[in-house]
Amino acid sequence: MQSLSMRDHVRPTDGDYPGGIYRAVGTGDAVTLLRVGDADGRRVNTGEIVTVEESDLEAFEPADNPDGNRPLGATVASSLEMLYWRLRAFEQQLVAHLIPATAVGALVAVGYVGDSIGPLSGSVASVVLLIGAVGLAFVGGGYLDR
């Protein structure tokens, strides 16, 4: 096998190394490999690192990236779960900072309906809405804790 570049994927062909798919994370006289897939090619997070001398790379063959073979259903389920946890963390930040959250929430409400029920022009209402939305993201994103 020729030399590896960063992020190349390989799998061992002999029994000297644990089975699985490895990603090159360091190159030089020796190559550092991180195990990122099991022997069946499914993604794993082991943190297992193997250092292989350049001359021992003959014990490996090129392999596909295990990140690219995740089933669509698992990808969608994972994305929905992450969305739930992000919304939950956002909500908890708003509750933890109730006074600023209420103030920027009021700006959002005034900006949203301001031009239809009050003396605000459409452009002023849009600016108020934008300021409120940015403020809401600031408060809900946890930036007040930093």
PDB file of C-alpha atoms in Angstrom:
ATOM      1  CA  MET A   1       0.000   0.000   0.000  1.00  0.00           C
ATOM      2  CA  GLN A   2       1.222   3.482  -0.739  1.00  0.00           C
ATOM      3  CA  SER A   3       1.475   6.141   1.957  1.00  0.00           C
ATOM      4  CA  LEU A   4      -1.708   7.491   3.535  1.00  0.00           C
ATOM      5  CA  SER A   5      -3.029  11.034   3.594  1.00  0.00           C
ATOM      6  CA  MET A   6      -4.965  12.542   6.444  1.00  0.00           C
ATOM      7  CA  ARG A   7      -8.588  11.286   6.627  1.00  0.00           C
ATOM      8  CA  ASP A   8      -7.918   8.249   4.396  1.00  0.00           C
ATOM      9  CA  HIS A   9      -9.684   5.092   5.565  1.00  0.00           C
ATOM     10  CA  VAL A  10      -8.125   1.619   5.752  1.00  0.00           C
ATOM     11  CA  ARG A  11      -8.857  -1.802   7.205  1.00  0.00           C
ATOM     12  CA  PRO A  12      -6.348  -4.428   8.353  1.00  0.00           C
ATOM     13  CA  THR A  13      -5.872  -7.506   6.176  1.00  0.00           C
ATOM     14  CA  ASP A  14      -4.036  -9.633   8.743  1.00  0.00           C
ATOM     15  CA  GLY A  15      -4.633 -10.513  12.390  1.00  0.00           C
ATOM     16  CA  ASP A  16      -1.943  -8.296  13.904  1.00  0.00           C
ATOM     17  CA  TYR A  17      -4.379  -5.390  14.277  1.00  0.00           C
ATOM     18  CA  PRO A  18      -7.941  -5.419  15.664  1.00  0.00           C
ATOM     19  CA  GLY A  19     -10.569  -5.685  12.920  1.00  0.00           C
ATOM     20  CA  GLY A  20     -12.380  -2.558  11.865  1.00  0.00           C
ATOM     21  CA  ILE A  21     -12.042   0.581   9.798  1.00  0.00           C
ATOM     22  CA  TYR A  22      -9.403   3.133  10.689  1.00  0.00           C
ATOM     23  CA  ARG A  23      -9.044   6.813   9.710  1.00  0.00           C
ATOM     24  CA  ALA A  24      -5.580   8.311   9.282  1.00  0.00           C
ATOM     25  CA  VAL A  25      -5.287  11.120  11.840  1.00  0.00           C
ATOM     26  CA  GLY A  26      -1.534  11.613  11.764  1.00  0.00           C
ATOM     27  CA  THR A  27       1.156  11.018   9.170  1.00  0.00           C
ATOM     28  CA  GLY A  28       4.930  11.071   9.093  1.00  0.00           C
ATOM     29  CA  ASP A  29       7.476   8.305   9.732  1.00  0.00           C
ATOM     30  CA  ALA A  30       4.640   6.474  11.464  1.00  0.00           C
ATOM     31  CA  VAL A  31       0.932   6.765  10.687  1.00  0.00           C
ATOM     32  CA  THR A  32      -1.569   7.286  13.496  1.00  0.00           C
ATOM     33  CA  LEU A  33      -4.888   5.550  12.895  1.00  0.00           C
ATOM     34  CA  LEU A  34      -8.140   6.053  14.785  1.00  0.00           C
ATOM     35  CA  ARG A  35     -10.621   3.171  14.745  1.00  0.00           C
ATOM     36  CA  VAL A  36     -13.923   4.606  13.445  1.00  0.00           C
ATOM     37  CA  GLY A  37     -15.749   1.484  12.249  1.00  0.00           C
ATOM     38  CA  ASP A  38     -16.302  -2.100  13.337  1.00  0.00           C
ATOM     39  CA  ALA A  39     -15.415  -5.147  11.260  1.00  0.00           C
ATOM     40  CA  ASP A  40     -18.826  -4.937   9.516  1.00  0.00           C
ATOM     41  CA  GLY A  41     -18.201  -1.333   8.449  1.00  0.00           C
ATOM     42  CA  ARG A  42     -20.623   0.309  10.892  1.00  0.00           C
ATOM     43  CA  ARG A  43     -19.587   3.556  12.620  1.00  0.00           C
ATOM     44  CA  VAL A  44     -18.212   3.225  16.167  1.00  0.00           C
ATOM     45  CA  ASN A  45     -16.726   5.688  18.646  1.00  0.00           C
ATOM     46  CA  THR A  46     -13.993   3.752  20.413  1.00  0.00           C
ATOM     47  CA  GLY A  47     -11.221   6.309  20.794  1.00  0.00           C
ATOM     48  CA  GLU A  48      -8.837   3.448  19.983  1.00  0.00           C
ATOM     49  CA  ILE A  49      -5.630   4.689  18.365  1.00  0.00           C
ATOM     50  CA  VAL A  50      -3.031   2.558  16.596  1.00  0.00           C
ATOM     51  CA  THR A  51       0.384   3.738  15.437  1.00  0.00           C
ATOM     52  CA  VAL A  52       1.692   1.930  12.371  1.00  0.00           C
ATOM     53  CA  GLU A  53       5.143   2.268  10.876  1.00  0.00           C
ATOM     54  CA  GLU A  54       5.129   3.298   7.228  1.00  0.00           C
ATOM     55  CA  SER A  55       6.697  -0.065   6.335  1.00  0.00           C
ATOM     56  CA  ASP A  56       3.831  -1.956   8.044  1.00  0.00           C
ATOM     57  CA  LEU A  57       1.097  -0.291   5.969  1.00  0.00           C
ATOM     58  CA  GLU A  58       1.150  -3.369   3.714  1.00  0.00           C
ATOM     59  CA  ALA A  59      -1.069  -4.980   6.381  1.00  0.00           C
ATOM     60  CA  PHE A  60      -3.899  -2.563   5.456  1.00  0.00           C
ATOM     61  CA  GLU A  61      -6.151  -2.042   2.446  1.00  0.00           C
ATOM     62  CA  PRO A  62      -8.261   0.986   1.486  1.00  0.00           C
ATOM     63  CA  ALA A  63     -11.758   1.056   2.986  1.00  0.00           C
ATOM     64  CA  ASP A  64     -14.938   3.115   2.652  1.00  0.00           C
ATOM     65  CA  ASN A  65     -15.738   5.835   5.151  1.00  0.00           C
ATOM     66  CA  PRO A  66     -18.162   4.320   7.711  1.00  0.00           C
ATOM     67  CA  ASP A  67     -19.909   7.682   8.094  1.00  0.00           C
ATOM     68  CA  GLY A  68     -21.324   7.353   4.596  1.00  0.00           C
ATOM     69  CA  ASN A  69     -23.200   4.090   5.133  1.00  0.00           C
ATOM     70  CA  ARG A  70     -25.640   5.075   7.861  1.00  0.00           C
ATOM     71  CA  PRO A  71     -29.245   4.074   7.071  1.00  0.00           C
ATOM     72  CA  LEU A  72     -31.632   6.928   6.252  1.00  0.00           C
ATOM     73  CA  GLY A  73     -33.984   6.011   9.101  1.00  0.00           C
ATOM     74  CA  ALA A  74     -31.177   6.179  11.665  1.00  0.00           C
ATOM     75  CA  THR A  75     -29.996   9.519  10.280  1.00  0.00           C
ATOM     76  CA  VAL A  76     -33.487  11.038  10.464  1.00  0.00           C
ATOM     77  CA  ALA A  77     -34.103   9.640  13.967  1.00  0.00           C
ATOM     78  CA  SER A  78     -30.781  11.012  15.194  1.00  0.00           C
ATOM     79  CA  SER A  79     -31.494  14.435  13.690  1.00  0.00           C
ATOM     80  CA  LEU A  80     -34.925  14.591  15.330  1.00  0.00           C
ATOM     81  CA  GLU A  81     -33.477  13.556  18.676  1.00  0.00           C
ATOM     82  CA  MET A  82     -30.803  16.250  18.430  1.00  0.00           C
ATOM     83  CA  LEU A  83     -33.479  18.836  17.559  1.00  0.00           C
ATOM     84  CA  TYR A  84     -35.433  17.839  20.677  1.00  0.00           C
ATOM     85  CA  TRP A  85     -32.381  18.252  22.916  1.00  0.00           C
ATOM     86  CA  ARG A  86     -31.430  21.587  21.345  1.00  0.00           C
ATOM     87  CA  LEU A  87     -34.940  22.955  21.861  1.00  0.00           C
ATOM     88  CA  ARG A  88     -34.960  21.676  25.418  1.00  0.00           C
ATOM     89  CA  ALA A  89     -31.629  23.369  26.198  1.00  0.00           C
ATOM     90  CA  PHE A  90     -32.895  26.586  24.560  1.00  0.00           C
ATOM     91  CA  GLU A  91     -36.036  26.489  26.689  1.00  0.00           C
ATOM     92  CA  GLN A  92     -34.028  25.902  29.871  1.00  0.00           C
ATOM     93  CA  GLN A  93     -31.849  28.926  29.100  1.00  0.00           C
ATOM     94  CA  LEU A  94     -34.940  31.081  28.596  1.00  0.00           C
ATOM     95  CA  VAL A  95     -36.421  29.905  31.909  1.00  0.00           C
ATOM     96  CA  ALA A  96     -33.112  30.477  33.705  1.00  0.00           C
ATOM     97  CA  HIS A  97     -33.048  34.088  32.442  1.00  0.00           C
ATOM     98  CA  LEU A  98     -36.730  34.928  32.670  1.00  0.00           C
ATOM     99  CA  ILE A  99     -36.526  38.732  32.779  1.00  0.00           C
ATOM    100  CA  PRO A 100     -34.309  39.169  29.685  1.00  0.00           C
ATOM    101  CA  ALA A 101     -36.259  36.418  27.896  1.00  0.00           C
ATOM    102  CA  THR A 102     -39.536  38.208  28.613  1.00  0.00           C
ATOM    103  CA  ALA A 103     -38.131  41.530  27.385  1.00  0.00           C
ATOM    104  CA  VAL A 104     -36.877  40.150  24.075  1.00  0.00           C
ATOM    105  CA  GLY A 105     -40.024  38.041  23.698  1.00  0.00           C
ATOM    106  CA  ALA A 106     -42.043  41.261  23.998  1.00  0.00           C
ATOM    107  CA  LEU A 107     -39.886  42.843  21.291  1.00  0.00           C
ATOM    108  CA  VAL A 108     -40.608  39.880  19.023  1.00  0.00           C
ATOM    109  CA  ALA A 109     -44.341  40.165  19.689  1.00  0.00           C
ATOM    110  CA  VAL A 110     -44.405  43.935  19.125  1.00  0.00           C
ATOM    111  CA  GLY A 111     -42.345  43.606  15.975  1.00  0.00           C
ATOM    112  CA  TYR A 112     -44.571  40.829  14.657  1.00  0.00           C
ATOM    113  CA  VAL A 113     -47.889  42.615  15.122  1.00  0.00           C
ATOM    114  CA  GLY A 114     -46.700  46.220  15.549  1.00  0.00           C
ATOM    115  CA  ASP A 115     -47.511  47.509  12.096  1.00  0.00           C
ATOM    116  CA  SER A 116     -51.042  46.102  12.128  1.00  0.00           C
ATOM    117  CA  ILE A 117     -52.265  47.253  15.559  1.00  0.00           C
ATOM    118  CA  GLY A 118     -50.171  50.251  16.456  1.00  0.00           C
ATOM    119  CA  PRO A 119     -48.473  53.335  15.150  1.00  0.00           C
ATOM    120  CA  LEU A 120     -45.318  51.488  14.063  1.00  0.00           C
ATOM    121  CA  SER A 121     -44.510  51.569  10.385  1.00  0.00           C
ATOM    122  CA  GLY A 122     -43.674  48.327   8.609  1.00  0.00           C
ATOM    123  CA  SER A 123     -39.937  49.018   8.512  1.00  0.00           C
ATOM    124  CA  VAL A 124     -39.762  49.973  12.230  1.00  0.00           C
ATOM    125  CA  ALA A 125     -41.729  46.843  13.135  1.00  0.00           C
ATOM    126  CA  SER A 126     -39.297  44.755  11.080  1.00  0.00           C
ATOM    127  CA  VAL A 127     -36.309  46.255  12.901  1.00  0.00           C
ATOM    128  CA  VAL A 128     -37.961  45.643  16.297  1.00  0.00           C
ATOM    129  CA  LEU A 129     -38.715  42.056  15.262  1.00  0.00           C
ATOM    130  CA  LEU A 130     -35.119  41.528  14.149  1.00  0.00           C
ATOM    131  CA  ILE A 131     -33.720  42.949  17.393  1.00  0.00           C
ATOM    132  CA  GLY A 132     -36.095  40.749  19.392  1.00  0.00           C
ATOM    133  CA  ALA A 133     -35.179  37.619  17.432  1.00  0.00           C
ATOM    134  CA  VAL A 134     -31.450  38.245  17.838  1.00  0.00           C
ATOM    135  CA  GLY A 135     -31.993  38.934  21.540  1.00  0.00           C
ATOM    136  CA  LEU A 136     -33.983  35.739  21.903  1.00  0.00           C
ATOM    137  CA  ALA A 137     -31.182  33.762  20.263  1.00  0.00           C
ATOM    138  CA  PHE A 138     -28.665  35.496  22.545  1.00  0.00           C
ATOM    139  CA  VAL A 139     -30.587  34.673  25.724  1.00  0.00           C
ATOM    140  CA  GLY A 140     -31.661  31.166  24.676  1.00  0.00           C
ATOM    141  CA  GLY A 141     -28.200  30.313  23.362  1.00  0.00           C
ATOM    142  CA  GLY A 142     -26.703  30.686  26.828  1.00  0.00           C
ATOM    143  CA  TYR A 143     -24.572  33.733  26.059  1.00  0.00           C
ATOM    144  CA  LEU A 144     -25.612  35.418  29.306  1.00  0.00           C
ATOM    145  CA  ASP A 145     -23.797  32.659  31.227  1.00  0.00           C
ATOM    146  CA  ARG A 146     -20.452  33.297  29.583  1.00  0.00           C
TER     147      ARG A 146
END
